Amino acid sequence: MNVIQEIPVIDFSLFETDPQKCSQLVFDAARNVGFFYLRNFGIPVEKVKEIFGMSKSFFELSKEEKTKYAIDVKGNLGYSAMRQEVADPGKHSKGDCKESFHIAKLNKTNAPQPLPDMFTSNKNDVGQFIAACHTLVGKILICLGTGLEIPESKGGKMWFHDRHPYEGPSNDVLRLLHYPALDHANDTDDIRIGRHSDYGSLTLLFQNEVGGLEVEKGPGGEWLSAPVMPDCVTVNLGDCLEYWTKGLLRSTKHRVVFKPETQTKPRYSMAYFCQGGPALLEPVPSRWIPADADVKTELPKDNKEILTASDHLYHKLTTTYIY
Protein backbone atom coordinates (compact mmCIF):
# COMPACT_ATOMS: atom_id res chain seq x y z
CA MET A 1 0.00 0.00 0.00
CA ASN A 2 1.43 3.35 -1.04
CA VAL A 3 1.83 6.17 1.48
CA ILE A 4 -0.60 9.04 0.94
CA GLN A 5 1.19 12.34 0.32
CA GLU A 6 -1.69 14.62 -0.69
CA ILE A 7 -5.43 14.61 -1.29
CA PRO A 8 -6.25 15.40 -4.93
CA VAL A 9 -8.67 18.13 -6.02
CA ILE A 10 -10.82 17.24 -9.06
CA ASP A 11 -12.86 19.66 -11.16
CA PHE A 12 -16.07 17.65 -11.46
CA SER A 13 -17.40 19.76 -14.33
CA LEU A 14 -15.26 17.34 -16.37
CA PHE A 15 -18.00 14.75 -15.83
CA GLU A 16 -19.98 16.60 -18.51
CA THR A 17 -17.18 17.98 -20.70
CA ASP A 18 -14.65 15.12 -20.64
CA PRO A 19 -16.16 12.10 -18.85
CA GLN A 20 -13.26 9.79 -19.69
CA LYS A 21 -10.70 12.11 -18.12
CA CYS A 22 -12.98 12.68 -15.12
CA SER A 23 -13.40 8.94 -14.62
CA GLN A 24 -9.65 8.38 -14.76
CA LEU A 25 -8.98 11.09 -12.17
CA VAL A 26 -11.62 9.71 -9.80
CA PHE A 27 -10.45 6.12 -10.31
CA ASP A 28 -6.81 7.03 -9.64
CA ALA A 29 -7.76 8.92 -6.48
CA ALA A 30 -9.90 6.00 -5.30
CA ARG A 31 -7.06 3.52 -5.81
CA ASN A 32 -4.21 5.57 -4.43
CA VAL A 33 -5.77 7.69 -1.69
CA GLY A 34 -9.40 6.82 -0.99
CA PHE A 35 -10.10 10.52 -0.44
CA PHE A 36 -10.48 13.43 -2.86
CA TYR A 37 -12.04 16.87 -3.12
CA LEU A 38 -14.56 17.77 -5.81
CA ARG A 39 -14.95 21.31 -7.11
CA ASN A 40 -17.93 22.31 -9.31
CA PHE A 41 -19.88 19.33 -8.01
CA GLY A 42 -23.35 20.61 -8.88
CA ILE A 43 -24.90 21.45 -5.49
CA PRO A 44 -25.21 25.22 -4.89
CA VAL A 45 -23.32 26.53 -1.86
CA GLU A 46 -26.51 28.31 -0.73
CA LYS A 47 -28.31 24.95 -0.45
CA VAL A 48 -25.49 23.55 1.66
CA LYS A 49 -25.68 26.58 3.97
CA GLU A 50 -29.45 26.14 4.34
CA ILE A 51 -29.03 22.60 5.68
CA PHE A 52 -26.21 23.73 7.97
CA GLY A 53 -28.59 26.32 9.40
CA MET A 54 -31.24 23.68 10.13
CA SER A 55 -28.57 21.46 11.68
CA LYS A 56 -27.42 24.21 14.04
CA SER A 57 -31.04 24.86 15.08
CA PHE A 58 -31.53 21.20 15.93
CA PHE A 59 -28.40 20.89 18.07
CA GLU A 60 -29.38 24.03 19.98
CA LEU A 61 -32.48 22.20 21.28
CA SER A 62 -32.49 20.91 24.85
CA LYS A 63 -31.15 17.44 25.54
CA GLU A 64 -34.65 16.32 26.51
CA GLU A 65 -36.06 17.51 23.19
CA LYS A 66 -33.30 15.90 21.13
CA THR A 67 -33.63 12.55 22.88
CA LYS A 68 -37.25 12.34 21.74
CA TYR A 69 -35.66 11.34 18.43
CA ALA A 70 -33.15 8.87 19.91
CA ILE A 71 -31.41 6.69 17.36
CA ASP A 72 -32.55 3.18 16.56
CA VAL A 73 -29.41 1.26 15.60
CA LYS A 74 -31.25 -1.21 13.39
CA GLY A 75 -32.72 1.62 11.35
CA ASN A 76 -29.67 3.86 11.87
CA LEU A 77 -31.95 6.91 12.08
CA GLY A 78 -32.40 9.64 14.65
CA TYR A 79 -30.32 11.34 17.34
CA SER A 80 -27.06 10.00 18.75
CA ALA A 81 -26.00 11.80 21.93
CA MET A 82 -22.60 13.01 23.09
CA ARG A 83 -20.19 10.14 23.79
CA GLN A 84 -22.73 7.57 22.59
CA GLU A 85 -20.45 6.45 19.77
CA VAL A 86 -16.96 5.03 20.12
CA ALA A 87 -15.22 4.83 16.76
CA ASP A 88 -11.89 3.70 18.21
CA PRO A 89 -12.61 1.90 21.52
CA GLY A 90 -9.07 0.66 21.91
CA LYS A 91 -7.74 4.21 22.24
CA HIS A 92 -10.69 6.44 23.18
CA SER A 93 -12.99 4.34 25.34
CA LYS A 94 -14.93 7.27 26.84
CA GLY A 95 -16.59 7.97 23.50
CA ASP A 96 -16.35 10.51 20.72
CA CYS A 97 -16.86 14.18 21.56
CA LYS A 98 -19.78 14.76 19.19
CA GLU A 99 -23.51 14.35 18.69
CA SER A 100 -25.33 13.58 15.45
CA PHE A 101 -28.71 13.28 13.77
CA HIS A 102 -29.45 10.86 10.91
CA ILE A 103 -32.11 11.56 8.27
CA ALA A 104 -33.21 8.92 5.75
CA LYS A 105 -33.81 9.52 2.06
CA LEU A 106 -37.21 11.17 1.70
CA ASN A 107 -38.25 8.88 -1.13
CA LYS A 108 -41.40 6.88 -1.85
CA THR A 109 -40.00 3.67 -0.33
CA ASN A 110 -38.91 4.70 3.17
CA ALA A 111 -41.47 4.92 5.95
CA PRO A 112 -41.97 8.47 7.28
CA GLN A 113 -39.34 9.31 9.88
CA PRO A 114 -40.23 11.36 12.98
CA LEU A 115 -38.49 14.72 12.50
CA PRO A 116 -38.41 17.93 14.53
CA ASP A 117 -40.01 21.10 13.21
CA MET A 118 -36.95 22.70 11.58
CA PHE A 119 -36.87 19.74 9.18
CA THR A 120 -40.59 19.09 8.68
CA SER A 121 -41.24 22.76 7.91
CA ASN A 122 -38.48 22.63 5.29
CA LYS A 123 -39.13 19.08 4.10
CA ASN A 124 -38.93 19.94 0.39
CA ASP A 125 -35.54 21.61 0.82
CA VAL A 126 -34.20 18.70 2.87
CA GLY A 127 -35.53 16.16 0.37
CA GLN A 128 -34.06 18.04 -2.59
CA PHE A 129 -30.68 18.27 -0.90
CA ILE A 130 -30.61 14.55 -0.13
CA ALA A 131 -31.68 13.76 -3.70
CA ALA A 132 -28.92 16.03 -5.04
CA CYS A 133 -26.36 14.23 -2.86
CA HIS A 134 -27.54 10.88 -4.18
CA THR A 135 -27.33 12.12 -7.78
CA LEU A 136 -23.74 13.24 -7.19
CA VAL A 137 -22.85 9.90 -5.62
CA GLY A 138 -24.34 8.15 -8.66
CA LYS A 139 -22.05 10.11 -10.98
CA ILE A 140 -18.99 9.21 -8.90
CA LEU A 141 -20.02 5.54 -9.00
CA ILE A 142 -20.27 5.77 -12.79
CA CYS A 143 -16.71 7.12 -12.86
CA LEU A 144 -15.51 4.16 -10.81
CA GLY A 145 -17.36 1.69 -13.03
CA THR A 146 -15.76 3.31 -16.07
CA GLY A 147 -12.28 3.17 -14.54
CA LEU A 148 -12.67 -0.52 -13.71
CA GLU A 149 -13.53 -1.26 -17.36
CA ILE A 150 -16.40 -3.54 -16.42
CA PRO A 151 -17.70 -5.32 -19.55
CA GLU A 152 -21.02 -3.99 -20.83
CA SER A 153 -22.42 -7.52 -20.80
CA LYS A 154 -21.87 -7.60 -17.02
CA GLY A 155 -23.15 -4.15 -16.15
CA GLY A 156 -20.51 -1.83 -17.60
CA LYS A 157 -19.97 1.59 -16.08
CA MET A 158 -23.39 1.35 -14.34
CA TRP A 159 -22.39 -1.69 -12.24
CA PHE A 160 -22.03 0.27 -8.97
CA HIS A 161 -24.65 2.86 -9.85
CA ASP A 162 -27.37 0.26 -10.32
CA ARG A 163 -26.64 -1.25 -6.91
CA HIS A 164 -27.41 2.08 -5.24
CA PRO A 165 -30.89 3.16 -6.47
CA TYR A 166 -32.57 6.21 -4.99
CA GLU A 167 -35.84 4.34 -4.71
CA GLY A 168 -35.91 0.91 -3.16
CA PRO A 169 -34.29 -0.39 0.03
CA SER A 170 -30.95 1.04 1.13
CA ASN A 171 -29.33 2.41 4.26
CA ASP A 172 -28.43 5.85 2.91
CA VAL A 173 -28.51 8.62 5.51
CA LEU A 174 -27.75 12.30 5.73
CA ARG A 175 -25.79 12.66 8.96
CA LEU A 176 -25.70 16.06 10.66
CA LEU A 177 -22.83 16.42 13.12
CA HIS A 178 -22.03 18.81 15.95
CA TYR A 179 -18.67 18.71 17.69
CA PRO A 180 -18.77 21.03 20.74
CA ALA A 181 -15.88 23.28 21.64
CA LEU A 182 -13.31 21.79 23.99
CA ASP A 183 -13.67 23.42 27.40
CA HIS A 184 -10.73 21.59 28.97
CA ALA A 185 -7.79 22.57 26.79
CA ASN A 186 -5.30 20.41 28.67
CA ASP A 187 -7.07 17.13 27.90
CA THR A 188 -4.86 15.94 25.05
CA ASP A 189 -6.50 12.50 25.02
CA ASP A 190 -9.90 13.76 23.86
CA ILE A 191 -10.96 13.43 20.24
CA ARG A 192 -13.89 14.51 18.12
CA ILE A 193 -14.12 11.14 16.40
CA GLY A 194 -11.59 8.35 16.65
CA ARG A 195 -9.79 6.45 13.92
CA HIS A 196 -12.22 4.54 11.69
CA SER A 197 -13.20 3.77 8.13
CA ASP A 198 -16.68 4.41 6.78
CA TYR A 199 -18.98 1.42 6.60
CA GLY A 200 -20.80 1.95 3.31
CA SER A 201 -19.84 2.69 -0.28
CA LEU A 202 -19.21 6.43 -0.60
CA THR A 203 -19.33 9.44 1.71
CA LEU A 204 -19.85 13.08 0.77
CA LEU A 205 -18.56 15.34 3.54
CA PHE A 206 -19.54 19.00 3.78
CA GLN A 207 -17.40 20.96 6.27
CA ASN A 208 -17.84 24.43 7.69
CA GLU A 209 -14.94 26.71 8.53
CA VAL A 210 -13.69 24.60 11.47
CA GLY A 211 -11.58 21.67 10.30
CA GLY A 212 -9.85 18.84 12.11
CA LEU A 213 -10.24 15.97 9.64
CA GLU A 214 -7.11 13.85 9.26
CA VAL A 215 -6.40 10.94 6.90
CA GLU A 216 -4.11 8.04 7.80
CA LYS A 217 -1.15 8.17 5.42
CA GLY A 218 -0.31 4.47 5.56
CA PRO A 219 0.73 1.57 7.79
CA GLY A 220 3.16 3.73 9.77
CA GLY A 221 0.40 5.51 11.66
CA GLU A 222 1.20 9.02 10.40
CA TRP A 223 -1.62 11.45 9.68
CA LEU A 224 -2.27 13.95 6.88
CA SER A 225 -4.48 16.97 7.48
CA ALA A 226 -7.53 17.25 5.19
CA PRO A 227 -8.28 20.96 5.54
CA VAL A 228 -11.56 22.64 4.70
CA MET A 229 -11.49 23.55 0.99
CA PRO A 230 -13.87 26.41 0.13
CA ASP A 231 -16.53 25.48 -2.43
CA CYS A 232 -15.46 21.82 -2.40
CA VAL A 233 -17.04 18.64 -1.12
CA THR A 234 -14.79 15.99 0.39
CA VAL A 235 -15.37 12.45 -0.92
CA ASN A 236 -14.11 9.22 0.59
CA LEU A 237 -14.62 5.56 -0.16
CA GLY A 238 -16.13 3.15 2.34
CA ASP A 239 -15.53 -0.49 3.21
CA CYS A 240 -17.99 -1.92 0.71
CA LEU A 241 -16.14 -0.51 -2.31
CA GLU A 242 -12.94 -1.96 -0.89
CA TYR A 243 -14.61 -5.36 -0.47
CA TRP A 244 -16.22 -5.29 -3.93
CA THR A 245 -12.81 -4.64 -5.49
CA LYS A 246 -10.84 -6.97 -3.19
CA GLY A 247 -8.79 -4.09 -1.86
CA LEU A 248 -8.04 -2.33 -5.16
CA LEU A 249 -10.10 0.70 -4.15
CA ARG A 250 -9.14 2.15 -0.80
CA SER A 251 -11.32 2.66 2.28
CA THR A 252 -8.91 4.87 4.18
CA LYS A 253 -8.94 5.28 7.94
CA HIS A 254 -9.55 8.81 9.18
CA ARG A 255 -10.38 10.78 12.32
CA VAL A 256 -11.38 14.27 13.50
CA VAL A 257 -9.09 15.86 16.06
CA PHE A 258 -9.03 19.02 18.15
CA LYS A 259 -6.71 21.50 16.42
CA PRO A 260 -5.09 23.99 18.84
CA GLU A 261 -6.20 26.94 16.73
CA THR A 262 -9.88 25.87 16.62
CA GLN A 263 -10.43 23.63 19.66
CA THR A 264 -12.38 26.37 21.47
CA LYS A 265 -14.82 26.63 18.55
CA PRO A 266 -17.68 24.23 17.78
CA ARG A 267 -17.46 22.25 14.55
CA TYR A 268 -20.40 21.43 12.30
CA SER A 269 -20.27 19.05 9.36
CA MET A 270 -22.68 17.01 7.25
CA ALA A 271 -22.03 13.61 5.72
CA TYR A 272 -24.14 11.85 3.12
CA PHE A 273 -23.50 8.14 3.49
CA CYS A 274 -24.33 6.09 0.40
CA GLN A 275 -24.79 2.47 1.45
CA GLY A 276 -25.71 -0.48 -0.70
CA GLY A 277 -28.40 -2.11 1.43
CA PRO A 278 -29.21 -5.57 0.07
CA ALA A 279 -26.48 -5.41 -2.61
CA LEU A 280 -24.25 -8.48 -2.47
CA LEU A 281 -20.56 -7.92 -1.75
CA GLU A 282 -19.52 -10.09 -4.68
CA PRO A 283 -16.31 -9.33 -6.61
CA VAL A 284 -16.61 -6.80 -9.44
CA PRO A 285 -16.25 -8.39 -12.90
CA SER A 286 -13.20 -6.37 -13.92
CA ARG A 287 -9.78 -7.16 -15.35
CA TRP A 288 -8.40 -5.03 -12.53
CA ILE A 289 -9.60 -7.53 -9.91
CA PRO A 290 -7.61 -10.80 -9.83
CA ALA A 291 -9.93 -13.77 -9.46
CA ASP A 292 -7.68 -15.34 -6.82
CA ALA A 293 -7.32 -12.20 -4.66
CA ASP A 294 -8.52 -12.51 -1.07
CA VAL A 295 -11.46 -10.43 0.09
CA LYS A 296 -10.44 -8.63 3.29
CA THR A 297 -13.40 -8.30 5.66
CA GLU A 298 -13.93 -8.16 9.41
CA LEU A 299 -17.36 -9.77 9.08
CA PRO A 300 -18.30 -13.14 10.54
CA LYS A 301 -19.52 -15.12 7.55
CA ASP A 302 -22.13 -17.20 9.41
CA ASN A 303 -21.89 -19.94 6.78
CA LYS A 304 -22.90 -17.53 4.01
CA GLU A 305 -20.65 -17.40 0.98
CA ILE A 306 -21.59 -13.82 0.02
CA LEU A 307 -22.54 -11.06 2.45
CA THR A 308 -24.54 -7.93 1.76
CA ALA A 309 -23.73 -4.28 2.35
CA SER A 310 -26.37 -4.26 5.10
CA ASP A 311 -24.67 -7.20 6.86
CA HIS A 312 -21.48 -5.19 7.12
CA LEU A 313 -23.26 -1.99 8.20
CA TYR A 314 -25.20 -3.64 11.04
CA HIS A 315 -22.15 -5.52 12.24
CA LYS A 316 -20.21 -2.26 12.54
CA LEU A 317 -23.07 -0.28 14.10
CA THR A 318 -23.54 -2.80 16.90
CA THR A 319 -19.89 -2.37 17.88
CA THR A 320 -19.95 1.43 17.66
CA TYR A 321 -22.83 2.57 19.88
CA ILE A 322 -22.85 2.71 23.69
CA TYR A 323 -26.12 2.23 25.65
Coordinates of C-alpha atoms in Angstrom, one line a residue:
M1 CA 0.0 0.0 0.0
N2 CA 1.4 3.3 -1.0
V3 CA 1.8 6.2 1.5
I4 CA -0.6 9.0 0.9
Q5 CA 1.2 12.3 0.3
E6 CA -1.7 14.6 -0.7
I7 CA -5.4 14.6 -1.3
P8 CA -6.2 15.4 -4.9
V9 CA -8.7 18.1 -6.0
I10 CA -10.8 17.2 -9.1
D11 CA -12.9 19.7 -11.2
F12 CA -16.1 17.6 -11.5
S13 CA -17.4 19.8 -14.3
L14 CA -15.3 17.3 -16.4
F15 CA -18.0 14.7 -15.8
E16 CA -20.0 16.6 -18.5
T17 CA -17.2 18.0 -20.7
D18 CA -14.6 15.1 -20.6
P19 CA -16.2 12.1 -18.9
Q20 CA -13.3 9.8 -19.7
K21 CA -10.7 12.1 -18.1
C22 CA -13.0 12.7 -15.1
S23 CA -13.4 8.9 -14.6
Q24 CA -9.6 8.4 -14.8
L25 CA -9.0 11.1 -12.2
V26 CA -11.6 9.7 -9.8
F27 CA -10.4 6.1 -10.3
D28 CA -6.8 7.0 -9.6
A29 CA -7.8 8.9 -6.5
A30 CA -9.9 6.0 -5.3
R31 CA -7.1 3.5 -5.8
N32 CA -4.2 5.6 -4.4
V33 CA -5.8 7.7 -1.7
G34 CA -9.4 6.8 -1.0
F35 CA -10.1 10.5 -0.4
F36 CA -10.5 13.4 -2.9
Y37 CA -12.0 16.9 -3.1
L38 CA -14.6 17.8 -5.8
R39 CA -14.9 21.3 -7.1
N40 CA -17.9 22.3 -9.3
F41 CA -19.9 19.3 -8.0
G42 CA -23.4 20.6 -8.9
I43 CA -24.9 21.4 -5.5
P44 CA -25.2 25.2 -4.9
V45 CA -23.3 26.5 -1.9
E46 CA -26.5 28.3 -0.7
K47 CA -28.3 25.0 -0.5
V48 CA -25.5 23.5 1.7
K49 CA -25.7 26.6 4.0
E50 CA -29.4 26.1 4.3
I51 CA -29.0 22.6 5.7
F52 CA -26.2 23.7 8.0
G53 CA -28.6 26.3 9.4
M54 CA -31.2 23.7 10.1
S55 CA -28.6 21.5 11.7
K56 CA -27.4 24.2 14.0
S57 CA -31.0 24.9 15.1
F58 CA -31.5 21.2 15.9
F59 CA -28.4 20.9 18.1
E60 CA -29.4 24.0 20.0
L61 CA -32.5 22.2 21.3
S62 CA -32.5 20.9 24.8
K63 CA -31.1 17.4 25.5
E64 CA -34.7 16.3 26.5
E65 CA -36.1 17.5 23.2
K66 CA -33.3 15.9 21.1
T67 CA -33.6 12.5 22.9
K68 CA -37.2 12.3 21.7
Y69 CA -35.7 11.3 18.4
A70 CA -33.1 8.9 19.9
I71 CA -31.4 6.7 17.4
D72 CA -32.5 3.2 16.6
V73 CA -29.4 1.3 15.6
K74 CA -31.3 -1.2 13.4
G75 CA -32.7 1.6 11.3
N76 CA -29.7 3.9 11.9
L77 CA -31.9 6.9 12.1
G78 CA -32.4 9.6 14.7
Y79 CA -30.3 11.3 17.3
S80 CA -27.1 10.0 18.7
A81 CA -26.0 11.8 21.9
M82 CA -22.6 13.0 23.1
R83 CA -20.2 10.1 23.8
Q84 CA -22.7 7.6 22.6
E85 CA -20.5 6.4 19.8
V86 CA -17.0 5.0 20.1
A87 CA -15.2 4.8 16.8
D88 CA -11.9 3.7 18.2
P89 CA -12.6 1.9 21.5
G90 CA -9.1 0.7 21.9
K91 CA -7.7 4.2 22.2
H92 CA -10.7 6.4 23.2
S93 CA -13.0 4.3 25.3
K94 CA -14.9 7.3 26.8
G95 CA -16.6 8.0 23.5
D96 CA -16.4 10.5 20.7
C97 CA -16.9 14.2 21.6
K98 CA -19.8 14.8 19.2
E99 CA -23.5 14.3 18.7
S100 CA -25.3 13.6 15.4
F101 CA -28.7 13.3 13.8
H102 CA -29.5 10.9 10.9
I103 CA -32.1 11.6 8.3
A104 CA -33.2 8.9 5.8
K105 CA -33.8 9.5 2.1
L106 CA -37.2 11.2 1.7
N107 CA -38.3 8.9 -1.1
K108 CA -41.4 6.9 -1.9
T109 CA -40.0 3.7 -0.3
N110 CA -38.9 4.7 3.2
A111 CA -41.5 4.9 6.0
P112 CA -42.0 8.5 7.3
Q113 CA -39.3 9.3 9.9
P114 CA -40.2 11.4 13.0
L115 CA -38.5 14.7 12.5
P116 CA -38.4 17.9 14.5
D117 CA -40.0 21.1 13.2
M118 CA -37.0 22.7 11.6
F119 CA -36.9 19.7 9.2
T120 CA -40.6 19.1 8.7
S121 CA -41.2 22.8 7.9
N122 CA -38.5 22.6 5.3
K123 CA -39.1 19.1 4.1
N124 CA -38.9 19.9 0.4
D125 CA -35.5 21.6 0.8
V126 CA -34.2 18.7 2.9
G127 CA -35.5 16.2 0.4
Q128 CA -34.1 18.0 -2.6
F129 CA -30.7 18.3 -0.9
I130 CA -30.6 14.6 -0.1
A131 CA -31.7 13.8 -3.7
A132 CA -28.9 16.0 -5.0
C133 CA -26.4 14.2 -2.9
H134 CA -27.5 10.9 -4.2
T135 CA -27.3 12.1 -7.8
L136 CA -23.7 13.2 -7.2
V137 CA -22.8 9.9 -5.6
G138 CA -24.3 8.2 -8.7
K139 CA -22.0 10.1 -11.0
I140 CA -19.0 9.2 -8.9
L141 CA -20.0 5.5 -9.0
I142 CA -20.3 5.8 -12.8
C143 CA -16.7 7.1 -12.9
L144 CA -15.5 4.2 -10.8
G145 CA -17.4 1.7 -13.0
T146 CA -15.8 3.3 -16.1
G147 CA -12.3 3.2 -14.5
L148 CA -12.7 -0.5 -13.7
E149 CA -13.5 -1.3 -17.4
I150 CA -16.4 -3.5 -16.4
P151 CA -17.7 -5.3 -19.6
E152 CA -21.0 -4.0 -20.8
S153 CA -22.4 -7.5 -20.8
K154 CA -21.9 -7.6 -17.0
G155 CA -23.1 -4.1 -16.2
G156 CA -20.5 -1.8 -17.6
K157 CA -20.0 1.6 -16.1
M158 CA -23.4 1.4 -14.3
W159 CA -22.4 -1.7 -12.2
F160 CA -22.0 0.3 -9.0
H161 CA -24.7 2.9 -9.9
D162 CA -27.4 0.3 -10.3
R163 CA -26.6 -1.3 -6.9
H164 CA -27.4 2.1 -5.2
P165 CA -30.9 3.2 -6.5
Y166 CA -32.6 6.2 -5.0
E167 CA -35.8 4.3 -4.7
G168 CA -35.9 0.9 -3.2
P169 CA -34.3 -0.4 0.0
S170 CA -31.0 1.0 1.1
N171 CA -29.3 2.4 4.3
D172 CA -28.4 5.8 2.9
V173 CA -28.5 8.6 5.5
L174 CA -27.7 12.3 5.7
R175 CA -25.8 12.7 9.0
L176 CA -25.7 16.1 10.7
L177 CA -22.8 16.4 13.1
H178 CA -22.0 18.8 16.0
Y179 CA -18.7 18.7 17.7
P180 CA -18.8 21.0 20.7
A181 CA -15.9 23.3 21.6
L182 CA -13.3 21.8 24.0
D183 CA -13.7 23.4 27.4
H184 CA -10.7 21.6 29.0
A185 CA -7.8 22.6 26.8
N186 CA -5.3 20.4 28.7
D187 CA -7.1 17.1 27.9
T188 CA -4.9 15.9 25.1
D189 CA -6.5 12.5 25.0
D190 CA -9.9 13.8 23.9
I191 CA -11.0 13.4 20.2
R192 CA -13.9 14.5 18.1
I193 CA -14.1 11.1 16.4
G194 CA -11.6 8.3 16.6
R195 CA -9.8 6.4 13.9
H196 CA -12.2 4.5 11.7
S197 CA -13.2 3.8 8.1
D198 CA -16.7 4.4 6.8
Y199 CA -19.0 1.4 6.6
G200 CA -20.8 1.9 3.3
S201 CA -19.8 2.7 -0.3
L202 CA -19.2 6.4 -0.6
T203 CA -19.3 9.4 1.7
L204 CA -19.9 13.1 0.8
L205 CA -18.6 15.3 3.5
F206 CA -19.5 19.0 3.8
Q207 CA -17.4 21.0 6.3
N208 CA -17.8 24.4 7.7
E209 CA -14.9 26.7 8.5
V210 CA -13.7 24.6 11.5
G211 CA -11.6 21.7 10.3
G212 CA -9.8 18.8 12.1
L213 CA -10.2 16.0 9.6
E214 CA -7.1 13.8 9.3
V215 CA -6.4 10.9 6.9
E216 CA -4.1 8.0 7.8
K217 CA -1.2 8.2 5.4
G218 CA -0.3 4.5 5.6
P219 CA 0.7 1.6 7.8
G220 CA 3.2 3.7 9.8
G221 CA 0.4 5.5 11.7
E222 CA 1.2 9.0 10.4
W223 CA -1.6 11.5 9.7
L224 CA -2.3 13.9 6.9
S225 CA -4.5 17.0 7.5
A226 CA -7.5 17.2 5.2
P227 CA -8.3 21.0 5.5
V228 CA -11.6 22.6 4.7
M229 CA -11.5 23.6 1.0
P230 CA -13.9 26.4 0.1
D231 CA -16.5 25.5 -2.4
C232 CA -15.5 21.8 -2.4
V233 CA -17.0 18.6 -1.1
T234 CA -14.8 16.0 0.4
V235 CA -15.4 12.4 -0.9
N236 CA -14.1 9.2 0.6
L237 CA -14.6 5.6 -0.2
G238 CA -16.1 3.1 2.3
D239 CA -15.5 -0.5 3.2
C240 CA -18.0 -1.9 0.7
L241 CA -16.1 -0.5 -2.3
E242 CA -12.9 -2.0 -0.9
Y243 CA -14.6 -5.4 -0.5
W244 CA -16.2 -5.3 -3.9
T245 CA -12.8 -4.6 -5.5
K246 CA -10.8 -7.0 -3.2
G247 CA -8.8 -4.1 -1.9
L248 CA -8.0 -2.3 -5.2
L249 CA -10.1 0.7 -4.1
R250 CA -9.1 2.2 -0.8
S251 CA -11.3 2.7 2.3
T252 CA -8.9 4.9 4.2
K253 CA -8.9 5.3 7.9
H254 CA -9.5 8.8 9.2
R255 CA -10.4 10.8 12.3
V256 CA -11.4 14.3 13.5
V257 CA -9.1 15.9 16.1
F258 CA -9.0 19.0 18.1
K259 CA -6.7 21.5 16.4
P260 CA -5.1 24.0 18.8
E261 CA -6.2 26.9 16.7
T262 CA -9.9 25.9 16.6
Q263 CA -10.4 23.6 19.7
T264 CA -12.4 26.4 21.5
K265 CA -14.8 26.6 18.5
P266 CA -17.7 24.2 17.8
R267 CA -17.5 22.2 14.6
Y268 CA -20.4 21.4 12.3
S269 CA -20.3 19.0 9.4
M270 CA -22.7 17.0 7.2
A271 CA -22.0 13.6 5.7
Y272 CA -24.1 11.9 3.1
F273 CA -23.5 8.1 3.5
C274 CA -24.3 6.1 0.4
Q275 CA -24.8 2.5 1.5
G276 CA -25.7 -0.5 -0.7
G277 CA -28.4 -2.1 1.4
P278 CA -29.2 -5.6 0.1
A279 CA -26.5 -5.4 -2.6
L280 CA -24.2 -8.5 -2.5
L281 CA -20.6 -7.9 -1.7
E282 CA -19.5 -10.1 -4.7
P283 CA -16.3 -9.3 -6.6
V284 CA -16.6 -6.8 -9.4
P285 CA -16.2 -8.4 -12.9
S286 CA -13.2 -6.4 -13.9
R287 CA -9.8 -7.2 -15.4
W288 CA -8.4 -5.0 -12.5
I289 CA -9.6 -7.5 -9.9
P290 CA -7.6 -10.8 -9.8
A291 CA -9.9 -13.8 -9.5
D292 CA -7.7 -15.3 -6.8
A293 CA -7.3 -12.2 -4.7
D294 CA -8.5 -12.5 -1.1
V295 CA -11.5 -10.4 0.1
K296 CA -10.4 -8.6 3.3
T297 CA -13.4 -8.3 5.7
E298 CA -13.9 -8.2 9.4
L299 CA -17.4 -9.8 9.1
P300 CA -18.3 -13.1 10.5
K301 CA -19.5 -15.1 7.6
D302 CA -22.1 -17.2 9.4
N303 CA -21.9 -19.9 6.8
K304 CA -22.9 -17.5 4.0
E305 CA -20.7 -17.4 1.0
I306 CA -21.6 -13.8 0.0
L307 CA -22.5 -11.1 2.4
T308 CA -24.5 -7.9 1.8
A309 CA -23.7 -4.3 2.3
S310 CA -26.4 -4.3 5.1
D311 CA -24.7 -7.2 6.9
H312 CA -21.5 -5.2 7.1
L313 CA -23.3 -2.0 8.2
Y314 CA -25.2 -3.6 11.0
H315 CA -22.1 -5.5 12.2
K316 CA -20.2 -2.3 12.5
L317 CA -23.1 -0.3 14.1
T318 CA -23.5 -2.8 16.9
T319 CA -19.9 -2.4 17.9
T320 CA -19.9 1.4 17.7
Y321 CA -22.8 2.6 19.9
I322 CA -22.9 2.7 23.7
Y323 CA -26.1 2.2 25.6

